[in-house]
Coordinates of C-alpha atoms in Angstrom, one line a residue:
M18 CA -6.7 71.8 -41.9
Q19 CA -7.7 68.9 -43.6
E20 CA -5.9 66.1 -42.7
V21 CA -4.9 62.9 -44.9
N22 CA -2.9 59.8 -44.1
V23 CA -1.2 57.7 -46.4
P24 CA 1.4 55.2 -47.3
V25 CA 3.1 57.0 -50.3
L26 CA 2.9 60.9 -51.4
I27 CA 3.9 61.4 -54.8
V28 CA 4.9 65.0 -56.1
G29 CA 4.4 65.3 -59.7
A30 CA 2.5 63.9 -62.6
G31 CA 5.2 63.4 -65.2
P32 CA 6.3 60.3 -66.5
S33 CA 8.3 59.5 -63.4
G34 CA 5.2 60.3 -61.1
L35 CA 2.7 58.7 -63.1
T36 CA 4.6 55.7 -63.5
T37 CA 5.4 55.3 -59.9
A38 CA 1.8 55.5 -59.1
L39 CA 1.0 52.9 -61.5
A40 CA 3.3 50.5 -60.3
L41 CA 2.6 51.2 -56.7
R42 CA -1.4 50.6 -57.1
Q43 CA -0.8 47.3 -58.9
Y44 CA 1.8 46.3 -56.1
G45 CA -1.6 46.7 -53.9
I46 CA -0.1 50.1 -52.2
E47 CA -2.2 53.1 -51.6
C48 CA -0.7 56.6 -52.7
L49 CA -1.6 60.2 -53.1
L50 CA -0.5 61.9 -56.2
V51 CA -0.4 65.6 -56.3
E52 CA 0.3 68.3 -59.3
K53 CA 0.0 72.0 -59.1
Y54 CA -0.7 72.3 -62.9
A55 CA -4.3 71.4 -64.1
G56 CA -3.6 69.0 -66.4
T57 CA -0.6 67.2 -67.4
A58 CA 1.9 68.1 -70.2
H59 CA 0.9 71.4 -72.5
T60 CA 3.6 71.0 -74.9
P61 CA 4.9 67.6 -76.5
R62 CA 8.6 67.5 -75.0
A63 CA 10.0 64.5 -74.6
H64 CA 9.1 62.3 -77.0
I65 CA 11.6 59.3 -77.9
V66 CA 10.3 56.0 -75.9
N67 CA 13.2 53.1 -76.2
Q68 CA 12.4 49.4 -75.8
R69 CA 13.3 49.4 -71.8
T70 CA 10.2 51.6 -71.2
V71 CA 8.0 50.0 -73.4
E72 CA 8.8 46.7 -71.8
I73 CA 8.1 48.7 -68.1
M74 CA 4.7 49.5 -69.9
R75 CA 4.2 45.9 -70.9
H76 CA 4.6 44.9 -67.5
L77 CA 2.3 47.6 -65.9
G78 CA -0.4 46.4 -68.5
V79 CA -0.6 49.4 -70.8
D80 CA 1.9 48.8 -73.8
D81 CA -1.0 48.0 -76.0
R82 CA -2.8 51.3 -75.7
L83 CA 0.9 52.8 -75.8
I84 CA 1.5 51.2 -79.1
E85 CA -1.6 52.2 -80.2
I86 CA -1.4 55.9 -79.7
S87 CA 2.5 56.3 -80.8
T88 CA 4.2 56.8 -83.9
P89 CA 5.7 53.0 -85.0
P90 CA 9.5 52.3 -85.8
A91 CA 9.0 52.3 -89.6
L92 CA 7.9 56.1 -89.6
M93 CA 11.0 56.7 -87.3
R94 CA 13.5 55.3 -89.8
N95 CA 15.5 58.0 -91.1
N96 CA 17.1 61.2 -89.4
L97 CA 17.5 64.1 -91.9
W98 CA 20.1 66.8 -92.8
I99 CA 18.8 69.9 -94.6
T100 CA 19.1 73.2 -95.5
T101 CA 15.4 73.7 -96.1
L102 CA 12.7 70.8 -96.6
A103 CA 12.3 71.7 -100.1
A104 CA 15.8 71.7 -101.0
P105 CA 18.0 68.8 -102.0
E106 CA 18.8 66.7 -98.5
V107 CA 22.3 67.3 -97.1
G108 CA 22.4 64.0 -95.7
R109 CA 20.6 60.7 -94.2
L110 CA 20.6 58.2 -91.2
E111 CA 18.8 55.3 -90.6
A112 CA 17.9 55.7 -86.7
W113 CA 16.5 54.0 -83.8
G114 CA 17.3 50.6 -84.7
T115 CA 15.1 50.9 -88.1
G116 CA 18.1 50.0 -90.5
N117 CA 19.0 47.1 -92.1
E118 CA 22.1 46.7 -90.1
R119 CA 20.6 47.2 -86.8
A120 CA 16.8 46.1 -87.1
G121 CA 17.8 42.3 -86.2
E122 CA 19.7 43.1 -83.0
Y123 CA 16.9 46.1 -81.7
A124 CA 13.9 42.8 -82.6
A125 CA 16.2 40.1 -80.6
A126 CA 16.8 42.1 -77.8
S127 CA 13.5 42.6 -76.3
P128 CA 9.8 41.7 -77.3
S129 CA 9.0 45.4 -77.4
P130 CA 9.7 48.4 -80.1
M131 CA 11.2 51.5 -80.0
L132 CA 8.3 54.2 -80.1
N133 CA 7.8 58.0 -80.4
C134 CA 5.2 59.3 -78.5
P135 CA 5.0 62.9 -77.0
Q136 CA 4.5 63.7 -73.4
T137 CA 1.1 65.4 -74.6
I138 CA 0.1 62.0 -75.6
L139 CA 2.0 59.4 -73.0
E140 CA 1.0 61.7 -69.7
P141 CA -2.7 61.7 -70.5
L142 CA -2.6 57.8 -71.2
L143 CA -1.0 56.9 -67.8
L144 CA -3.0 59.6 -65.9
E145 CA -6.0 57.6 -66.7
S146 CA -4.2 54.2 -66.1
V147 CA -3.5 55.6 -62.8
R148 CA -6.9 56.6 -62.2
D149 CA -8.2 53.3 -63.3
A150 CA -6.1 51.6 -60.7
D151 CA -8.2 53.8 -58.2
C152 CA -4.9 55.9 -57.1
D153 CA -6.1 59.1 -55.7
V154 CA -5.0 61.9 -57.8
R155 CA -5.5 65.6 -57.3
M156 CA -4.7 68.3 -59.8
R157 CA -4.1 71.7 -58.7
H158 CA -2.7 71.2 -55.7
E159 CA 0.7 72.5 -54.4
F160 CA 3.5 70.7 -52.6
E161 CA 4.7 73.6 -50.5
S162 CA 6.8 71.8 -47.8
Y163 CA 7.9 68.7 -45.6
E164 CA 9.0 67.6 -42.0
E165 CA 10.3 64.2 -41.3
D166 CA 10.1 62.8 -37.7
E167 CA 10.2 59.3 -36.2
H168 CA 7.0 58.1 -37.6
G169 CA 7.2 59.1 -41.0
V170 CA 7.1 62.3 -43.1
V171 CA 4.3 65.3 -43.0
S172 CA 3.8 67.6 -46.0
I173 CA 1.7 70.8 -46.1
V174 CA 0.1 70.7 -49.8
K175 CA -2.3 73.7 -50.9
D176 CA -5.3 73.4 -52.9
L177 CA -4.8 75.9 -55.6
E178 CA -8.6 75.9 -56.2
T179 CA -10.0 76.5 -52.9
G180 CA -6.9 77.9 -51.1
E181 CA -7.4 74.9 -48.5
T182 CA -4.1 73.5 -46.8
L183 CA -3.5 70.0 -46.5
R184 CA -1.9 68.2 -44.1
I185 CA -0.5 65.0 -45.2
R186 CA 1.3 62.4 -43.6
S187 CA 2.8 59.4 -45.3
Q188 CA 5.8 56.8 -44.8
F189 CA 7.7 58.1 -47.8
L190 CA 7.9 61.1 -49.9
I191 CA 8.6 60.6 -53.4
G192 CA 9.8 64.3 -55.3
A193 CA 8.9 63.7 -59.2
D194 CA 8.2 67.4 -59.4
G195 CA 10.7 68.3 -62.3
A196 CA 13.6 70.5 -63.1
R197 CA 12.0 73.1 -60.4
A198 CA 12.3 70.5 -57.9
T199 CA 10.7 71.7 -54.5
V200 CA 11.2 68.3 -52.6
L201 CA 14.5 68.1 -53.9
S202 CA 15.8 71.2 -52.2
Q203 CA 13.8 70.8 -49.1
A204 CA 15.7 67.3 -48.8
G205 CA 18.8 69.1 -48.7
L206 CA 19.8 67.7 -52.1
A207 CA 21.0 69.4 -54.9
V208 CA 21.9 68.6 -58.5
A209 CA 25.5 69.7 -60.0
G210 CA 27.1 70.4 -63.3
E211 CA 26.7 73.0 -66.1
A212 CA 23.6 74.8 -66.2
G213 CA 22.7 77.2 -68.7
I214 CA 24.6 75.6 -71.9
A215 CA 22.5 77.2 -74.1
H216 CA 19.1 78.5 -74.7
A217 CA 15.9 76.9 -77.1
L218 CA 12.6 77.8 -77.8
N219 CA 10.3 74.8 -78.9
I220 CA 7.5 76.1 -81.7
W221 CA 4.9 73.5 -81.6
F222 CA 2.8 73.9 -84.6
R223 CA 0.5 72.0 -87.2
A224 CA 1.0 72.1 -90.9
D225 CA 0.6 69.1 -93.6
L226 CA 4.5 68.5 -94.7
T227 CA 3.4 65.3 -96.1
Q228 CA 4.7 66.3 -99.4
Y229 CA 8.5 66.7 -97.6
L230 CA 8.5 63.9 -95.5
A231 CA 6.5 60.7 -96.9
H232 CA 8.6 59.7 -98.9
R233 CA 11.6 59.9 -96.1
P234 CA 9.4 59.1 -92.8
G235 CA 11.7 60.4 -89.5
V236 CA 11.6 62.1 -86.2
L237 CA 14.3 64.5 -86.8
A238 CA 15.4 66.9 -89.5
W239 CA 18.6 68.6 -88.4
N240 CA 19.4 71.9 -90.0
L241 CA 22.4 72.5 -91.6
A242 CA 21.4 76.1 -93.6
P243 CA 24.8 78.3 -93.9
G244 CA 25.3 81.3 -92.0
P245 CA 26.0 82.3 -88.4
L246 CA 26.1 79.9 -85.9
P247 CA 24.4 78.4 -83.7
T248 CA 21.4 81.3 -83.3
G249 CA 21.3 81.8 -87.4
R250 CA 20.3 78.5 -87.9
L251 CA 16.8 77.7 -88.8
G252 CA 16.1 75.1 -86.5
T253 CA 15.6 71.1 -85.8
L254 CA 12.4 69.9 -87.0
I255 CA 10.7 67.1 -84.5
C256 CA 7.8 65.0 -86.0
H257 CA 5.3 64.0 -83.5
R258 CA 2.5 63.1 -85.5
P259 CA 3.0 62.4 -89.1
F260 CA 3.2 64.7 -91.1
T261 CA 0.9 67.1 -89.3
E262 CA 2.2 68.0 -85.8
F263 CA 5.7 69.2 -85.1
V264 CA 8.4 70.8 -83.0
L265 CA 10.7 73.1 -84.4
V266 CA 13.3 73.9 -82.0
I267 CA 15.3 77.3 -82.5
N268 CA 18.2 78.5 -80.4
Y269 CA 18.0 82.1 -79.1
D270 CA 20.3 84.2 -77.4
P271 CA 18.9 85.5 -74.1
E272 CA 20.9 88.8 -74.3
A273 CA 19.5 90.1 -77.5
E274 CA 15.9 88.2 -77.8
D275 CA 12.9 87.6 -75.6
P276 CA 11.6 84.3 -76.7
T277 CA 8.2 85.2 -75.2
A278 CA 7.5 88.1 -76.9
F279 CA 7.9 86.5 -80.5
D280 CA 4.0 86.7 -81.7
D281 CA 2.5 84.0 -84.0
E282 CA 3.7 85.7 -87.1
A283 CA 7.3 85.5 -86.0
L284 CA 6.7 82.0 -85.3
I285 CA 5.2 81.2 -88.4
S286 CA 8.0 82.8 -90.2
R287 CA 10.4 80.8 -88.8
V288 CA 8.7 77.7 -89.8
R289 CA 8.5 78.5 -93.0
A290 CA 12.0 79.5 -93.4
L291 CA 12.6 75.8 -92.6
I292 CA 10.2 74.6 -95.1
G293 CA 11.6 76.6 -97.7
E294 CA 8.3 77.5 -99.2
D295 CA 5.6 80.2 -98.2
G296 CA 2.5 78.4 -99.5
V297 CA 2.1 75.8 -96.6
D298 CA -0.6 76.7 -94.1
V299 CA 1.0 76.5 -90.8
E300 CA -1.6 76.9 -87.5
I301 CA 0.8 77.8 -83.9
L302 CA -0.3 75.7 -81.0
G303 CA 2.3 77.0 -78.5
S304 CA 5.7 77.9 -77.5
A305 CA 7.9 77.0 -74.7
P306 CA 11.5 78.7 -73.8
W307 CA 14.0 76.0 -72.3
I308 CA 17.4 75.6 -71.1
V309 CA 20.0 73.4 -71.8
S310 CA 21.9 72.1 -69.2
G311 CA 24.3 68.9 -67.8
Q312 CA 23.7 68.1 -64.3
V313 CA 22.9 65.3 -62.3
A314 CA 22.1 64.9 -58.6
P315 CA 25.3 63.1 -56.2
T316 CA 22.4 61.3 -54.6
Y317 CA 18.6 60.5 -55.2
S318 CA 17.3 60.5 -51.5
A319 CA 17.7 62.0 -48.2
G320 CA 15.8 60.2 -45.1
R321 CA 11.8 59.1 -46.2
A322 CA 12.3 61.6 -49.3
F323 CA 13.5 59.9 -52.4
C324 CA 13.6 62.2 -55.9
M325 CA 13.3 61.0 -59.6
G326 CA 13.3 62.1 -63.1
D327 CA 14.2 65.7 -64.1
S328 CA 14.5 66.9 -60.6
V329 CA 17.9 64.4 -60.5
H330 CA 19.0 64.5 -64.0
R331 CA 19.1 67.2 -66.4
H332 CA 20.8 67.1 -70.3
P333 CA 20.5 67.6 -73.7
P334 CA 17.8 65.8 -75.3
A335 CA 20.5 64.0 -77.3
N336 CA 20.0 60.4 -77.3
G337 CA 16.1 60.7 -76.4
L338 CA 17.4 59.4 -72.5
G339 CA 15.5 62.1 -70.2
L340 CA 11.8 60.4 -70.5
N341 CA 13.1 57.0 -70.1
M342 CA 15.5 57.4 -67.6
S343 CA 12.9 58.8 -65.4
V344 CA 10.3 55.9 -66.0
A345 CA 13.2 53.8 -65.2
D346 CA 13.9 55.5 -61.9
A347 CA 10.3 54.7 -61.0
F348 CA 10.1 51.2 -61.8
N349 CA 13.3 50.6 -59.8
L350 CA 12.1 52.3 -56.7
A351 CA 8.0 51.1 -56.8
W352 CA 8.8 47.6 -56.0
K353 CA 11.1 48.1 -53.1
M354 CA 9.1 50.6 -51.7
A355 CA 6.3 48.3 -51.5
L356 CA 8.5 45.5 -50.2
V357 CA 9.4 47.1 -47.3
L358 CA 6.1 48.6 -46.8
K359 CA 4.5 45.0 -46.8
G360 CA 7.2 44.2 -44.1
Q361 CA 8.8 41.8 -46.7
A362 CA 12.2 43.9 -46.7
G363 CA 14.2 45.8 -44.3
P364 CA 14.1 49.6 -44.6
E365 CA 17.9 49.6 -46.1
L366 CA 16.5 48.4 -49.3
L367 CA 15.5 51.8 -50.3
N368 CA 19.3 53.0 -49.6
T369 CA 19.8 50.9 -53.1
Y370 CA 17.4 53.2 -55.3
S371 CA 20.2 55.9 -55.3
S372 CA 22.9 53.6 -55.5
E373 CA 21.7 51.6 -58.2
R374 CA 20.0 54.6 -60.4
Q375 CA 22.2 57.5 -59.7
P376 CA 25.3 55.9 -61.7
V377 CA 22.6 55.2 -64.6
G378 CA 21.8 58.9 -64.6
A379 CA 25.2 60.4 -64.3
A380 CA 26.3 58.1 -67.2
G381 CA 23.4 59.2 -69.4
V382 CA 23.9 62.6 -68.8
A383 CA 27.5 62.1 -70.0
R384 CA 26.7 60.4 -72.9
A385 CA 24.1 63.4 -73.7
L386 CA 26.6 65.8 -73.3
Q387 CA 29.2 63.9 -75.6
S388 CA 26.7 63.5 -78.4
R389 CA 26.0 67.0 -78.3
R390 CA 29.9 68.1 -78.8
E391 CA 30.0 65.1 -81.4
F392 CA 27.0 66.6 -83.3
A393 CA 29.2 69.5 -84.1
A394 CA 31.4 67.4 -86.6
V395 CA 28.7 67.5 -88.9
S396 CA 28.8 71.2 -89.3
D397 CA 32.4 71.0 -89.4
A398 CA 32.9 68.5 -91.9
L399 CA 30.9 70.8 -94.2
G400 CA 33.3 73.8 -93.4
Y401 CA 31.0 76.0 -91.9
E402 CA 32.9 78.1 -89.0
P403 CA 31.7 80.4 -87.0
G404 CA 31.1 84.1 -87.9
Q405 CA 31.0 82.7 -91.7
S406 CA 28.8 84.6 -93.9
V407 CA 25.8 83.1 -95.9
E408 CA 27.7 83.2 -99.2
E409 CA 31.0 81.7 -97.4
G410 CA 29.1 78.6 -96.0
Q411 CA 27.1 78.3 -99.4
S412 CA 30.3 77.8 -100.9
R413 CA 32.0 75.1 -99.0
L414 CA 28.3 73.2 -99.1
D415 CA 28.6 73.3 -102.9
E416 CA 31.4 71.5 -102.6
L417 CA 29.4 68.4 -101.9
T418 CA 28.3 68.2 -105.3
E419 CA 31.7 69.0 -106.9
P420 CA 33.8 66.2 -108.8
G421 CA 37.4 66.1 -107.7
P422 CA 39.9 65.7 -104.6
V423 CA 38.1 68.8 -102.7
G424 CA 34.5 67.3 -103.5
D425 CA 35.5 63.7 -102.1
Q426 CA 37.3 65.2 -99.6
R427 CA 33.8 66.8 -98.6
R428 CA 31.7 63.9 -99.1
E429 CA 33.8 61.6 -97.3
S430 CA 34.2 63.7 -94.0
L431 CA 30.1 64.2 -94.3
R432 CA 30.1 60.6 -94.1
K433 CA 31.8 59.9 -91.0
A434 CA 30.6 63.0 -89.5
I435 CA 27.1 61.4 -89.8
E436 CA 28.5 57.9 -89.2
Q437 CA 29.7 59.1 -85.4
T438 CA 25.8 60.0 -84.9
N439 CA 25.2 56.9 -84.4
Y440 CA 26.4 56.7 -80.9
Q441 CA 23.4 59.4 -80.4
F442 CA 20.6 57.7 -82.5
N443 CA 21.4 54.4 -82.5
A444 CA 22.9 53.8 -79.1
H445 CA 21.2 50.5 -78.0
G446 CA 24.0 49.6 -75.6
V447 CA 23.3 53.3 -73.7
E448 CA 19.5 52.4 -74.0
L449 CA 19.1 48.8 -73.1
G450 CA 22.6 47.6 -71.6
Y451 CA 22.9 49.4 -68.5
R452 CA 24.1 47.1 -65.0
Y453 CA 23.7 48.2 -61.4
K454 CA 26.6 47.5 -60.0
C455 CA 26.0 47.6 -56.5
G456 CA 23.1 47.3 -54.4
A457 CA 20.1 44.9 -54.3
I458 CA 21.8 42.2 -56.1
V459 CA 24.5 39.5 -54.6
D460 CA 27.6 39.2 -57.1
D461 CA 28.6 35.6 -58.5
A462 CA 32.1 33.9 -58.8
L463 CA 31.2 33.6 -62.6
P464 CA 34.0 35.3 -64.9
E465 CA 33.0 38.6 -66.3
D466 CA 32.5 38.7 -70.0
H467 CA 33.8 41.3 -71.7
P468 CA 32.4 42.1 -75.0
S469 CA 34.3 42.4 -78.2
S470 CA 32.1 45.1 -79.8
D471 CA 31.4 48.5 -78.5
P472 CA 28.8 48.7 -75.4
D473 CA 27.4 52.1 -76.1
L474 CA 26.4 51.2 -79.5
Y475 CA 25.6 47.6 -79.2
F476 CA 23.5 45.8 -76.8
R477 CA 24.9 42.4 -75.4
P478 CA 22.2 40.2 -73.1
T479 CA 23.9 39.1 -70.0
T480 CA 22.4 37.3 -66.8
Q481 CA 25.5 39.0 -65.0
P482 CA 23.6 40.3 -61.2
G483 CA 22.5 43.6 -62.1
A484 CA 21.8 43.5 -65.8
R485 CA 18.5 43.4 -67.0
L486 CA 17.3 39.6 -67.7
P487 CA 18.0 38.9 -71.5
H488 CA 14.8 38.4 -73.4
A489 CA 14.2 34.9 -74.9
R490 CA 11.2 33.7 -76.7
L491 CA 9.2 30.9 -74.8
G492 CA 6.5 28.9 -75.7
R493 CA 4.0 26.9 -73.6
G494 CA 1.3 25.2 -75.6
T495 CA 0.0 27.6 -78.3
R496 CA 1.3 30.6 -76.3
E497 CA 4.4 32.6 -76.8
C498 CA 6.0 35.4 -74.5
S499 CA 9.0 36.7 -73.2
T500 CA 11.1 35.4 -70.6
L501 CA 10.7 39.0 -69.0
D502 CA 6.9 37.8 -68.9
L503 CA 7.8 35.4 -66.1
V504 CA 8.0 37.8 -63.3
E505 CA 4.9 38.6 -61.6
G506 CA 3.9 41.5 -59.0
T507 CA 6.6 41.8 -56.2
R508 CA 7.7 38.0 -56.7
L509 CA 11.0 37.0 -57.2
C510 CA 11.0 34.7 -60.3
L511 CA 13.9 31.6 -60.4
L512 CA 14.5 30.3 -63.7
T513 CA 16.5 26.9 -64.0
G514 CA 16.6 24.3 -66.7
F515 CA 17.0 20.2 -66.8
G516 CA 18.3 19.3 -63.5
G517 CA 17.5 22.0 -61.5
E518 CA 14.0 20.8 -60.7
D519 CA 15.5 20.9 -56.8
W520 CA 15.5 24.5 -57.0
F521 CA 11.1 24.1 -56.1
E522 CA 12.4 22.9 -52.9
A523 CA 15.0 25.2 -52.2
A524 CA 12.6 28.3 -53.2
A525 CA 10.0 27.2 -51.0
A526 CA 12.5 27.1 -48.0
A527 CA 13.6 30.6 -49.0
S528 CA 10.0 32.0 -49.1
A529 CA 8.7 30.3 -45.9
A530 CA 12.5 31.8 -44.5
S531 CA 11.6 35.3 -46.0
G532 CA 7.9 35.9 -46.4
I533 CA 8.4 36.4 -50.0
E534 CA 7.0 34.2 -53.1
I535 CA 9.5 32.5 -55.2
D536 CA 8.4 31.5 -58.7
V537 CA 10.4 28.9 -60.2
H538 CA 10.4 27.8 -64.2
V539 CA 11.9 25.1 -65.3
I540 CA 12.8 26.2 -69.1
G541 CA 12.8 23.3 -71.6
Q542 CA 10.2 20.8 -70.0
H543 CA 7.5 20.0 -72.5
D544 CA 5.2 20.8 -69.6
G545 CA 6.3 23.9 -69.0
F546 CA 8.0 26.9 -70.5
R547 CA 9.9 25.3 -73.9
D548 CA 13.0 27.2 -75.2
L549 CA 11.5 28.0 -78.7
Y550 CA 14.3 28.9 -80.8
G551 CA 17.5 28.2 -78.1
E552 CA 18.0 31.7 -77.2
W553 CA 17.5 30.9 -73.4
A554 CA 20.2 28.4 -73.7
S555 CA 22.5 30.8 -75.6
R556 CA 22.1 33.7 -73.2
R557 CA 21.4 32.2 -69.9
E558 CA 25.3 32.1 -68.9
V559 CA 24.9 29.2 -66.4
G560 CA 24.5 25.3 -66.9
E561 CA 21.1 23.9 -67.2
S562 CA 21.2 22.7 -63.4
G563 CA 22.3 26.2 -62.1
C564 CA 20.0 29.2 -61.9
V565 CA 19.4 32.8 -62.7
L566 CA 17.3 34.9 -59.9
V567 CA 15.3 37.8 -61.0
R568 CA 13.8 40.6 -59.3
P569 CA 10.6 42.4 -59.8
D570 CA 12.3 45.0 -62.1
R571 CA 13.3 42.3 -64.2
H572 CA 17.1 42.9 -63.3
V573 CA 19.0 39.7 -62.4
A574 CA 19.6 39.9 -58.4
W575 CA 22.0 36.6 -58.6
R576 CA 22.8 33.5 -60.3
F577 CA 24.3 30.1 -59.7
D578 CA 26.2 28.0 -62.6
S579 CA 24.7 24.5 -61.1
Y580 CA 22.6 23.0 -58.4
P581 CA 24.5 23.2 -55.2
A582 CA 24.3 20.5 -52.4
D583 CA 23.3 23.2 -50.2
A584 CA 20.9 25.1 -52.7
A585 CA 18.3 25.9 -49.7
E586 CA 20.7 27.4 -47.5
T587 CA 22.3 29.2 -50.2
L588 CA 19.1 30.6 -51.8
T589 CA 17.8 31.8 -48.4
D590 CA 21.1 33.6 -47.7
V591 CA 20.9 35.1 -50.9
V592 CA 17.2 36.5 -50.7
G593 CA 17.8 37.4 -47.4
R594 CA 21.0 39.8 -48.7
I595 CA 18.7 41.3 -51.3
L596 CA 16.0 41.9 -49.0
F597 CA 18.4 43.1 -46.2
R598 CA 16.8 41.0 -43.9
E599 CA 19.2 39.9 -41.1
N600 CA 16.8 37.6 -39.6
V601 CA 16.1 35.4 -42.7
G602 CA 17.3 31.9 -42.5

């Protein structure tokens, strides 16, 4: 039996596992990534990449390549409600922050755009980057079991090509192995919630639909053909590569249909029914059944085993949160694990992974389920009802174009129902505004500012501990950057302003005591980073001589309103509490 020693074993080469491996390597940590399949995702699956995820890729140095291979925001603009592509559309919504009312907010909130990038494109990019970072990646290697002892974790992995068994000793084990989640179950963990809410089939196909979509580009077209619900519907069209590569998602009844028995001819007929015309050439690239669930694990870790991604949160694709929460899981854990392995933080820091990320996962699952329920309001607004015939549904649909009170009411109901879907397609606060309430943070005595706008729909930048550091445009010489760019590697970053120059001395003392480097930036001075548009001044929420202490994952760890007389002692104590180092100071 071959024996391997490595600090971290990662199981699963999906978005969370690959992001973890890439981050750990950039932090100087050796890791081994095993994946039972021969390659990355074989169907597009998740595809919405929100601003937070693109920011994380920016911090990992791969955002330029990601933007290059992705569908840009301009081509994500329209959500469509249709009966068929060839028929007049029923409704339209500007989505993903592209609308006239929201585009400025999204641009002001982040240096990174929203993107559309299916897993068939994203995962190979990440895998290549991980390999370029000299990570040991072994495909066709299946994790079988693990045991934990006082020295670490011993895992058994089988090489599916040779049949050889590997005995892998590591300090930590990361389960990023998806919904089947072998690591999760062996760690004694489980997800809670509702499974089997619905059954769906993804039909991946290639066809030139330019004539139907180029004048109204977008990611999603929702079918509203009149008739039986939900299996009678023609499906939801997802545009992955404008305007030639798509996935059609259809619901099916598992008691009456076997989706694996559908041949290409049957799949093509479903695609052409949605198009509404028979003259389009359709090439089937693949199909995959899946189950809609609403589940989250009550805790994400047990001992030296840590789980992430789909293994701990499973939910409808509403809001496009799954992939993005998975990447954020990875980015949260990686810096903490790196500092513990380097001896710069106490092992208790790793407990904050679950205490920080599990509430975000639970909120994401709840939001996706709520969005799914709210989405039914569009069908209700059209007067569609279960058991309704095609003719009955069509008569209700025809009322949209009728003058008079009946038509007026139908149009107003539809407008309000579509507006409600902003909570799914323009939920900027959900995407970017989550805040860790406990964990590797030190709260402050500053009053909490409660937003006046809807916190799900609208993102409000804040420096409250646990929140993501607000983006503000800074300049140094001819270079322009974001406040988010000032954090490097596993170092802490302290941001201050005029009158806060003495934080350099305090940071040096705290760094000497803790062993972790703390970068200090005085924003405003001509020889440093200038606040080009006054954005940092309006978003920092502390005085000029105060400070905002930022973690490696760009979440705020602590802040102080003005420079205190005992700054060195205060900062040293704070850093010790963040790193769970009792001996600091």
